[in-house]
Coordinates of C-alpha atoms and ligand atoms in Angstrom, one line a residue:
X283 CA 93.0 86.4 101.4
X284 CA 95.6 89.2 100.9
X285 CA 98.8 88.0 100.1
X286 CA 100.6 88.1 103.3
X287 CA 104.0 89.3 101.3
X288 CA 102.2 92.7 101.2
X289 CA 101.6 92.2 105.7
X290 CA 105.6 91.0 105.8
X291 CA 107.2 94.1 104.1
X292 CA 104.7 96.3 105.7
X293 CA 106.3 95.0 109.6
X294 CA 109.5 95.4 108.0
X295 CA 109.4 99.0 107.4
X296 CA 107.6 99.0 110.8
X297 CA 109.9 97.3 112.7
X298 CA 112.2 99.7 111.3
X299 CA 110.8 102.5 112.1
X300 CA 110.7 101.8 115.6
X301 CA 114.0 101.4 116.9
X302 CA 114.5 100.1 120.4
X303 CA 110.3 100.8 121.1
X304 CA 108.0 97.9 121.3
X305 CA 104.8 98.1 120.2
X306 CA 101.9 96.8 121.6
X307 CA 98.5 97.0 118.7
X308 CA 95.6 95.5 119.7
X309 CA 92.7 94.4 117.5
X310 CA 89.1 95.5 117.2
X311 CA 86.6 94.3 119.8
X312 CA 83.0 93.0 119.2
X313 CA 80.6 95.8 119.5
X314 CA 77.1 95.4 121.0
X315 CA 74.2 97.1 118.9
X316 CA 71.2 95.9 121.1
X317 CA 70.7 93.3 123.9
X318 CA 73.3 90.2 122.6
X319 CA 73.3 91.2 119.2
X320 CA 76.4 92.5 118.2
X321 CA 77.0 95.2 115.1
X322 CA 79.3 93.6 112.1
X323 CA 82.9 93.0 113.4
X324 CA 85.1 96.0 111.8
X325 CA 88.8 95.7 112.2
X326 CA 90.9 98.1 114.1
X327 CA 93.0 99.1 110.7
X328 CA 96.4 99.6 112.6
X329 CA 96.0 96.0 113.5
X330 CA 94.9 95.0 109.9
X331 CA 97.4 97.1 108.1
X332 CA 99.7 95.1 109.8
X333 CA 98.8 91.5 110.3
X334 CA 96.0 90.9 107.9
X335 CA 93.9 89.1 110.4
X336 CA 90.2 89.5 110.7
X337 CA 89.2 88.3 114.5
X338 CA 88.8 90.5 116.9
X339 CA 90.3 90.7 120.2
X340 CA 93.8 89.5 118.8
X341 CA 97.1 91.8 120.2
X342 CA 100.2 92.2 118.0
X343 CA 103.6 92.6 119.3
X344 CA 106.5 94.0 117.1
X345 CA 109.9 93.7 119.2
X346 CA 112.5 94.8 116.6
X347 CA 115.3 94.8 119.6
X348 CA 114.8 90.7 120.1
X349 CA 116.5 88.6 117.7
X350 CA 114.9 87.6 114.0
X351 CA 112.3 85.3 114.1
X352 CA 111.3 86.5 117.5
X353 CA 110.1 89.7 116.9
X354 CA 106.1 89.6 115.8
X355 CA 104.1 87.8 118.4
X356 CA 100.6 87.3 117.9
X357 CA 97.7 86.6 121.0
X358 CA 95.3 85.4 119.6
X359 CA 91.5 84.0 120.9
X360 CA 91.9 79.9 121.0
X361 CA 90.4 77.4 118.6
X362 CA 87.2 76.4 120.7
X363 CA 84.6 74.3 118.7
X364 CA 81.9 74.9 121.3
X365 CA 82.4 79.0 120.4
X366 CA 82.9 78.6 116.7
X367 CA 79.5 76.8 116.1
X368 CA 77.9 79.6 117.3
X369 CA 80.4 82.7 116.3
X370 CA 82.1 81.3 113.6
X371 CA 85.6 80.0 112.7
X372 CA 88.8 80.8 114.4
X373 CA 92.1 80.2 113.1
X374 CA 93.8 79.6 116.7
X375 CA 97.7 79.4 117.6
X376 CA 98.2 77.2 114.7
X377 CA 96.3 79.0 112.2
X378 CA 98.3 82.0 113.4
X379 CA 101.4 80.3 112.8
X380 CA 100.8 78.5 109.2
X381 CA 98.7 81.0 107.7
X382 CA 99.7 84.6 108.8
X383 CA 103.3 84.3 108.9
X384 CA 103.5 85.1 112.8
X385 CA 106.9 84.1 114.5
X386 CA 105.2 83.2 117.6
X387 CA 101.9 83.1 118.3
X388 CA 99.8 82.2 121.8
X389 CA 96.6 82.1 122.9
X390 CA 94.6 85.3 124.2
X391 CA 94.4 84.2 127.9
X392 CA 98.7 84.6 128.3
X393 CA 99.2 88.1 127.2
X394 CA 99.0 89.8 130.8
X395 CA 100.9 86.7 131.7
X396 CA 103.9 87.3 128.7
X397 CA 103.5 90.6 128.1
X398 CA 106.6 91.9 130.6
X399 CA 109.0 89.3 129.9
X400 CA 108.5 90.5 126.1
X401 CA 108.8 93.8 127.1
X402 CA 112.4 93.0 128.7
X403 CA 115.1 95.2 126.6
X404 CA 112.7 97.5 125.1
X405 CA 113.8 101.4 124.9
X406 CA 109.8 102.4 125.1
X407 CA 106.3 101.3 124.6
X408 CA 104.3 102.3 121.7
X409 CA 100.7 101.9 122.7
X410 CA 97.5 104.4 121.8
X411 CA 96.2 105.0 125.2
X412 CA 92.1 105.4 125.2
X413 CA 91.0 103.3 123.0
X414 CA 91.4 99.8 123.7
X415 CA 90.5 99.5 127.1
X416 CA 90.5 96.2 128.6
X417 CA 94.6 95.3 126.7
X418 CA 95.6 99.2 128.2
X419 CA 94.8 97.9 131.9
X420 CA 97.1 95.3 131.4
X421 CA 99.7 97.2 129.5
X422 CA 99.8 100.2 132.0
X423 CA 100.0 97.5 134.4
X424 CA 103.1 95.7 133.2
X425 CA 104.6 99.2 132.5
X426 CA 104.2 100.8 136.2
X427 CA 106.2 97.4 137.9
X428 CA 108.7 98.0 134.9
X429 CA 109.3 101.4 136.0
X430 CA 109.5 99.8 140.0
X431 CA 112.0 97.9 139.5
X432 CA 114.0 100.3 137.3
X433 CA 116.1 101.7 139.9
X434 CA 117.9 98.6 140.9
X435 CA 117.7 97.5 137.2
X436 CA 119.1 99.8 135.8
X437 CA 117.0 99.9 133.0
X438 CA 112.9 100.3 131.9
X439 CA 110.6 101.0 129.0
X440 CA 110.9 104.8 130.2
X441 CA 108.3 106.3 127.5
X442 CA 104.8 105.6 125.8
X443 CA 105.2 107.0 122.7
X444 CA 101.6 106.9 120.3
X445 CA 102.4 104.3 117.0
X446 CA 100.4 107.0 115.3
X447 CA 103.7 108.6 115.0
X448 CA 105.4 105.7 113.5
X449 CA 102.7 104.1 111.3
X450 CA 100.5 106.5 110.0
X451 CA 102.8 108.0 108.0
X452 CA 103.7 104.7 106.9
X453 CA 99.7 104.1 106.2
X454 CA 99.1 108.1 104.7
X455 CA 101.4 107.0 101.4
X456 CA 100.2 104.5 99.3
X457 CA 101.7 101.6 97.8
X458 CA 101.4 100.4 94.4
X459 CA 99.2 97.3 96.3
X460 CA 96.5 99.9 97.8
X461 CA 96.6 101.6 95.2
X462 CA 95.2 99.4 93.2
X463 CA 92.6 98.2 95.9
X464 CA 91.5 102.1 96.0
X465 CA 91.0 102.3 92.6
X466 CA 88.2 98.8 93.2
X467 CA 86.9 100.4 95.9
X468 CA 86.1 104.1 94.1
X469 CA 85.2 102.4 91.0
X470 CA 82.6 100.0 92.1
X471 CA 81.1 103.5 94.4
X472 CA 81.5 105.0 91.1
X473 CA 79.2 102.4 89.8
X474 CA 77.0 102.5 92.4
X475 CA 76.1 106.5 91.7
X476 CA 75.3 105.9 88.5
X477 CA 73.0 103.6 89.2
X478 CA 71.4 105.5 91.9
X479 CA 71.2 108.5 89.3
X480 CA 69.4 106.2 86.2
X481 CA 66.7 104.9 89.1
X482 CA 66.0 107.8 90.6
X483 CA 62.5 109.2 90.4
X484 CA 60.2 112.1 91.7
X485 CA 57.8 109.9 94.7
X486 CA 60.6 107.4 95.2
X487 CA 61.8 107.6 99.3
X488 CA 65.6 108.3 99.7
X489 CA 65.9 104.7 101.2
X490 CA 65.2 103.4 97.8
X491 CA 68.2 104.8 96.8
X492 CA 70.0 104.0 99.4
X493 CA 69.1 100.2 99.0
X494 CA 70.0 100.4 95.5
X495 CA 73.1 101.4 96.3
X496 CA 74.3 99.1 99.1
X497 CA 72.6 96.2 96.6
X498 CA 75.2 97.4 94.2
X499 CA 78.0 97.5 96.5
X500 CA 77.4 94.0 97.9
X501 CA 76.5 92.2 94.5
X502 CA 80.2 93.3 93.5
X503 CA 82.7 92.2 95.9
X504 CA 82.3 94.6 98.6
X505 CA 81.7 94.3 102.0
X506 CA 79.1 97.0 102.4
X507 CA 78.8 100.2 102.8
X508 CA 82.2 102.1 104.3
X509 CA 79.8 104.6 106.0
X510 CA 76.5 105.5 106.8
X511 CA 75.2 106.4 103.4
X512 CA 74.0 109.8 102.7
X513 CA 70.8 109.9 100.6
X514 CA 69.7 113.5 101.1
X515 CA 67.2 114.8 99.2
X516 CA 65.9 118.5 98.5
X517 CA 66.8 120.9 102.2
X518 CA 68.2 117.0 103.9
X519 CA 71.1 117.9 101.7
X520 CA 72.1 121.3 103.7
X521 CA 72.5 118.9 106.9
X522 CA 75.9 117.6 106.5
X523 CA 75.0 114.1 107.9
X524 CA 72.1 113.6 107.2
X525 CA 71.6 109.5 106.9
X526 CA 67.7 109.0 107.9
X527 CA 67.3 108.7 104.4
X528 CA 63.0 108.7 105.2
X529 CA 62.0 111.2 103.1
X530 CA 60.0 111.0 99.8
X531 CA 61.7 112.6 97.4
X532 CA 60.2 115.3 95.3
X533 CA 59.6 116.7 92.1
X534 CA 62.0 119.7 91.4
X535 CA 64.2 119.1 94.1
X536 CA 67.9 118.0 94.0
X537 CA 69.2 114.5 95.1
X538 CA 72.6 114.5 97.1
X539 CA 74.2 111.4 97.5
X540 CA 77.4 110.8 99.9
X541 CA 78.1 106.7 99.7
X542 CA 81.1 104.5 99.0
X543 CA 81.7 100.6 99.7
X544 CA 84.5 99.3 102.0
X545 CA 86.1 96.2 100.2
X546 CA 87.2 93.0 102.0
X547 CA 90.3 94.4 102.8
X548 CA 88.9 97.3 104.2
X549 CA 89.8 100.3 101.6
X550 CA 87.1 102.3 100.9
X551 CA 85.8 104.7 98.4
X552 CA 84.1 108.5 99.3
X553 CA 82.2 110.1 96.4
X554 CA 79.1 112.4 96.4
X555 CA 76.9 113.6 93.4
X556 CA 74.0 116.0 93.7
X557 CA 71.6 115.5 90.6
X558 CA 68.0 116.7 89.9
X559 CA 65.6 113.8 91.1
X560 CA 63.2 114.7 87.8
X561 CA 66.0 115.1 85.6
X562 CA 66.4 119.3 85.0
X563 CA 68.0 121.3 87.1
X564 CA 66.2 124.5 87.7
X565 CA 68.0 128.0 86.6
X566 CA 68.8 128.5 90.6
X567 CA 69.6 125.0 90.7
X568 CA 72.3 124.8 87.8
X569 CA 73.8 128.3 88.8
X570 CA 75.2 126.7 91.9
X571 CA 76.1 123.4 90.8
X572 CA 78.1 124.9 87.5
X573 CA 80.0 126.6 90.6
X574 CA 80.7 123.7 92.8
X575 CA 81.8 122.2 89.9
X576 CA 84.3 124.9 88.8
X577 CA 85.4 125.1 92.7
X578 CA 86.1 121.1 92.6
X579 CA 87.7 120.8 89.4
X580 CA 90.3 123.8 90.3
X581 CA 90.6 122.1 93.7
X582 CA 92.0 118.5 92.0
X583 CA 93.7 120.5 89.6
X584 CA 95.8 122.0 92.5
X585 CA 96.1 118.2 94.0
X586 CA 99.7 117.7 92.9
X587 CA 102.9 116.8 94.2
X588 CA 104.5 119.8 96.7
X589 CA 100.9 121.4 96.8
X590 CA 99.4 120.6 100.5
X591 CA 95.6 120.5 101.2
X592 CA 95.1 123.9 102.8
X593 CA 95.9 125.1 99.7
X594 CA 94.0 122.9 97.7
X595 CA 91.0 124.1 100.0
X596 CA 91.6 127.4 99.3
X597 CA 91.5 126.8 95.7
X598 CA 88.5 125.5 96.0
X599 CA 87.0 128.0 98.8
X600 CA 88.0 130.8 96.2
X601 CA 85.9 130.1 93.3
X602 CA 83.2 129.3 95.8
X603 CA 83.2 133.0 96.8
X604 CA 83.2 134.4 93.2
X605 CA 80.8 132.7 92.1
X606 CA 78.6 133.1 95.1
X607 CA 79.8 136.8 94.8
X608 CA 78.3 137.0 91.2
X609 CA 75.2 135.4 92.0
X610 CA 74.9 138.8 94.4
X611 CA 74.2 135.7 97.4
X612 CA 78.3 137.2 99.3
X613 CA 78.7 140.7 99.3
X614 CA 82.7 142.0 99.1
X615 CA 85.8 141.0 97.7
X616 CA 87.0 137.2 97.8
X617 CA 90.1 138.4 99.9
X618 CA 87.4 139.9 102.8
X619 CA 85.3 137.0 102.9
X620 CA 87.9 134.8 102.9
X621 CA 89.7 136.6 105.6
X622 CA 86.5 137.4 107.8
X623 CA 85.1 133.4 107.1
X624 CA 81.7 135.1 105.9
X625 CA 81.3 132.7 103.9
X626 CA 80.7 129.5 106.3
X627 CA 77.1 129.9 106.5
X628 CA 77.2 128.4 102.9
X629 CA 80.0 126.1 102.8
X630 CA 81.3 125.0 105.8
X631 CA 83.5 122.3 106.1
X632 CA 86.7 121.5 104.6
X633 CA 87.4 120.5 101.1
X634 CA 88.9 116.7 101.3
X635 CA 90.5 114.4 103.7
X636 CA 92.6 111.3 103.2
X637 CA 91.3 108.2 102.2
X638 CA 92.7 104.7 103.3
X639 CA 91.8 101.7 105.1
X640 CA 89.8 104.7 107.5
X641 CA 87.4 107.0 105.8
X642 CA 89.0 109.7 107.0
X643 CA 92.0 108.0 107.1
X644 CA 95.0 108.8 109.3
X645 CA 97.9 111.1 108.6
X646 CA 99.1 114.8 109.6
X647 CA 97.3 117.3 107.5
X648 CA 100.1 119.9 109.0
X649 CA 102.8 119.6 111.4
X650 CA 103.0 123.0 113.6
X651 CA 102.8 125.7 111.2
X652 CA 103.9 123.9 108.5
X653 CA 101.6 122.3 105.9
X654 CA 102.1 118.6 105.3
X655 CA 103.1 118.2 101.4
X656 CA 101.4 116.2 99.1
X657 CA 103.1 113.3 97.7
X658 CA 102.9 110.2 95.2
X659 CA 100.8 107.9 97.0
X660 CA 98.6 110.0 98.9
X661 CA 95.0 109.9 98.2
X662 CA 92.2 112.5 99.4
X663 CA 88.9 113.2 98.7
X664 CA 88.1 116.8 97.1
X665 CA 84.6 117.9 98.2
X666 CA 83.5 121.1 98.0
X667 CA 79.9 122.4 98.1
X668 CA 77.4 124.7 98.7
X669 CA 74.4 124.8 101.1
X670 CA 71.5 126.9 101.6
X671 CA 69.2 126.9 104.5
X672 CA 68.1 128.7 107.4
X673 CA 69.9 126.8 109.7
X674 CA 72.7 129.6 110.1
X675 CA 72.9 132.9 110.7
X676 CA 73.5 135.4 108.0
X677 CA 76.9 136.6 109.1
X678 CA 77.2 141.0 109.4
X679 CA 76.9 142.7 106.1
X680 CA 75.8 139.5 104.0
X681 CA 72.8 140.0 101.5
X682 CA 69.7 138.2 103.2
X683 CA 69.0 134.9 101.2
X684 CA 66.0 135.0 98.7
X685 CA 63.7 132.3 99.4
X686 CA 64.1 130.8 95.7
X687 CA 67.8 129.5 96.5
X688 CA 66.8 128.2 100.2
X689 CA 66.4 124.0 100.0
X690 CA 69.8 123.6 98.2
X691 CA 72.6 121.4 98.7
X692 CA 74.9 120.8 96.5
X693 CA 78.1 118.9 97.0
X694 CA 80.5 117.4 94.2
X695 CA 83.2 114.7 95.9
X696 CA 86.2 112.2 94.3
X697 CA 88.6 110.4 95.3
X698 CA 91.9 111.8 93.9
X699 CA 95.4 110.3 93.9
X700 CA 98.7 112.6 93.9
X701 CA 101.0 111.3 91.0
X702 CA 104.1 112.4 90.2
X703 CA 102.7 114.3 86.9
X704 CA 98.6 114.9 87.1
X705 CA 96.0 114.2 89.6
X706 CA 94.4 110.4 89.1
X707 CA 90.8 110.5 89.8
X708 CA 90.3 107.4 91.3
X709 CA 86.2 107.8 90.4
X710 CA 86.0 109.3 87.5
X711 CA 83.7 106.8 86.0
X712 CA 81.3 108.3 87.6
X713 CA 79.8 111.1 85.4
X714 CA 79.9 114.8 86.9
X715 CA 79.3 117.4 84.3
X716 CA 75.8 119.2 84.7
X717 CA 74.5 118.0 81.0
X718 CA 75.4 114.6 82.1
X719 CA 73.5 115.0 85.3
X720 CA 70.5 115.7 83.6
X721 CA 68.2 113.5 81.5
Ligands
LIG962 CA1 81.9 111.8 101.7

C-alpha cells in the first residue's frame, strides 16, 4: 500500500488551495459489463489521488474552514461479512480511521444525512456536476435548502465551483513520488514492446501479441493493461483505435502497437512502435518511418521547460510535411499546408497529451489564448505519425496517393518528462531506431 505520507501532504496543498470551498469527491462506482457481472473496479483518480483508497462508492470531504482534525471526512460502504464473502474485503469505519489517516470517517448510508451540517460555514461547494450521479442528487439537494434558508441566515455555500480547477493542476505536476511510479509504469510497457517485437511473426493473429503483452504486464507488478491495447497490423494501423486485434498478420506488412500497463497505484505508461512483422521494412515502408522518427525526436527535443505543447506539435507536424513533401505524397510549401491543414488526411491527431494517474490525464493544455507552459514535473506523451488509406479524402490540390504507400501506419510514441535541463524519456528502453526495428 502507498505510503499514506504521500495522500497527507497531497490534502494539505489541497486543503490549501481551497480556501473557504468545501469539496465534495466521490469515488468510482461498480460498473456492469453484462447481466450481474460487473467490469474490474477502476478508481475515480481525483478520489485516489487524494485518499488512496480502493473501494468504490466511498465520498471524501475536505473542509479546510472547520478546525484541524476535522477537516477530511470519509463515507465509506460498512464492514458487512455477509457482502465481503461474496465481493471481497472492506475496510469499514475503522479501517478508514487506522489505516488511511481519515479524521472522521462514517458509514456510506449517513452522507445525505451529514452532508449539510458539514457544509455549515462553507464559502462554496466544489463538486464535478455529471458524473457521479446518484452523490450529485444528494449534493444539489443539500445545496438548494442551503440557498432557502440563506435569506434569514444570512449566509450559504453561494457557488459550485469544478475541483478541476483546484486539483488538476495540483495532479498535472509531478512529484518526485510519481515520478518515480511513471518511470515503473513506462519501463515495464517498455518491456512489454520489446517483447511483442522479438515474438512477432508473419501468420501470427494480432491477439497473440496482444496476449503477450498483457502476460508481460501482469507477470510484473502491474495491474493490466491502462487501455484497450492497440495491436494493429498492416491498413488496421490507419484506424486510430483500432483494438479488435482479429486479424492475421501478414508477411510484408507493418505491426503497430499502442499498449501500456496501469500499475497498482494507477499510473500508467502510453508507448507505440510500428515494426515490420517479417523483420525488413520495405523501401516505401522505411521512407516513412525514418520520417516519423525525425518528426518525434525534434518533437521531445522541443519538450523543455517554457516550451508549451502546441509548439512541440508543431515541431513535430513540421518535419511531417517536409518529409511527406519530399516523398512528392504533399504538394506546397510547409507554411501552406500547415496553414490550410492539407495535411490531416495523413496525420491527424495531435502529437502528445499528459500522462498521470488518467491516460490522458487532466490539466489545461491552454488557458484562453494563452499556451499552458511546460514545466519540471509534467509528463506527456510525444506521438506523431503518419497514415495512409483511403478512408479520407485527398484534400484540393494534393497529389493522388499511389497505391504502393496505401496500408501504412506508422506511429512512434514515449512517454517524456520535462526536466529542468533535457527531456527524460521515461521509455527509452524500448528500442526505436529503424536498424533496431529490423531483424
Ligand atoms: Ca497511445
Amino acid at each position: 500500500m502507498t505510503n499514506q505520507n504521500i495522500f497527507q501532504e497531497r490534502r494539505k496543498r489541497f486543503l490549501d488551495l481551497l480556501g473557504g470551498n468545501a469539496a465534495i469527491i466521490p469515488a468510482a462506482n461498480m460498473v456492469t459489463h453484462h447481466a450481474d457481472c460487473d467490469f474490474a473496479f477502476r478508481q475515480d483518480s481525483d478520489f485516489w489521488y487524494l485518499t488512496g483508497f480502493d473501494e468504490p462508492d466511498a465520498v471524501a470531504l475536505f473542509l479546510p474552514y472547520r478546525p484541524e482534525g476535522e477537516q477530511y471526512v470519509l463515507f465509506v460502504l460498512p464492514k458487512e461479512p455477509s457482502i465481503e464473502v461474496w465481493n471481497g474485503f472492506r475496510w469499514g469505519v475503522e479501517g478508514a480511521l487506522n489505516t488511511f489517516a481519515v479524521d472522521i470517517a462514517h458509514s456510506l448510508d449517513q452522507f445525505s444525512q451529514l452532508l449539510g451540517p458539514y457544509l455549515e460555514g462553507a464559502e462554496g461547494i466544489s463538486f464535478r456536476i455529471g458524473r457521479h450521479l446518484k452523490i450529485e442528487t444528494i449534493v444539489l439537494n443539500t445545496w438548494a435548502e442551503k440557498l432557502d434558508i440563506a435569506p434569514r441566515k444570512g449566509s450559504a455555500p453561494y457557488a459550485l465551483i469544478p475541483p478541476c480547477l483546484f486539483l488538476h493542476n495540483l495532479r498535472l505536476r509531478k512529484d518526485s513520488w510519481e515520478v518515480q511510479r511513471m518511470r515503473e509504469a513506462a519501463r515495464i510497457t517498455s518491456k512489454a514492446h520489446e517483447l511483442a517485437r522479438h515474438i512477432t511473426r508473419p501468420g501470427m493473429r494480432e491477439k497473440e501479441v496482444q496476449a503477450a503483452i498483457e502476460n508481460y504486464f501482469l507477470q510484473n507488478g502491474a495491474r493490466g493493461a491502462a487501455y484497450g491495447s492497440i495491436v494493429a497490423s498492416g491498413d488496421n494501423a490507419c484506424i486510430l483505435h483500432y483494438t479488435s486485434n482479429n486479424s492475421v498478420m501478414k508477411d510484408g506488412d507493418l505491426l503497430l502497437i499502442d499498449a501500456g500497463c496501469s500499475l497498482d497505484d494507477y499510473y500508467n505508461g502510453d508507448v507505440t512502435r510500428t515494426f515490420p512483422i517479417n523483420g525488413r521494412f520495405t523501401s516505401e515502408q522505411r521512407a516513412l518511418y525514418d520520417i516519423v522518427l525525425s518528426a518525434q525526436k525534434t518533437a521531445i527535443e522541443n519538450v523543455v521547460a517554457g516550451n508549451d505543447t502546441e509548439n512541440v506539435h508543431l515541431s513535430a507536424v513540421r518535419v511531417l510535411i517536409e518529409g511527406l513533401i519530399e516523398l512528392a505524397l504533399l504538394k506546397g510549401s510547409v507554411d501552406e499546408i500547415l496553414e490550410t491543414g492539407s495535411y490531416t488526411h495523413l496525420y491527424m491527431h495531435r502529437t502528445g497529451h499528459w500522462l498521470g494517474l488518467d491516460v490522458h490525464d487532466v490539466g489545461a493544455y491552454r488557458l484562453g489564448d494563452y499556451q499552458v507552459s511546460l514545466e519540471p514535473g509534467m509528463i506527456l506523451t510525444v506521438e506523431p505519425g503518419i497514415y495512409i488509406s483511403d478512408r479520407l479524402s485527398i484534400p484540393e490540390g494534393q497529389p493522388v496517393i499511389d497505391e504502393r504507400w496505401k496500408g501504412i501506419g506508422i506511429r512512434i510514441e514515449d512517454d517524456v518528462l520535462v526536466t529542468n535541463s533535457s527531456p527524460d524519456v521515461l521509455s527509452d528502453e524500448a528500442l526505436k531506431s529503424a536498424k533496431e526495428m529490423e531483424r
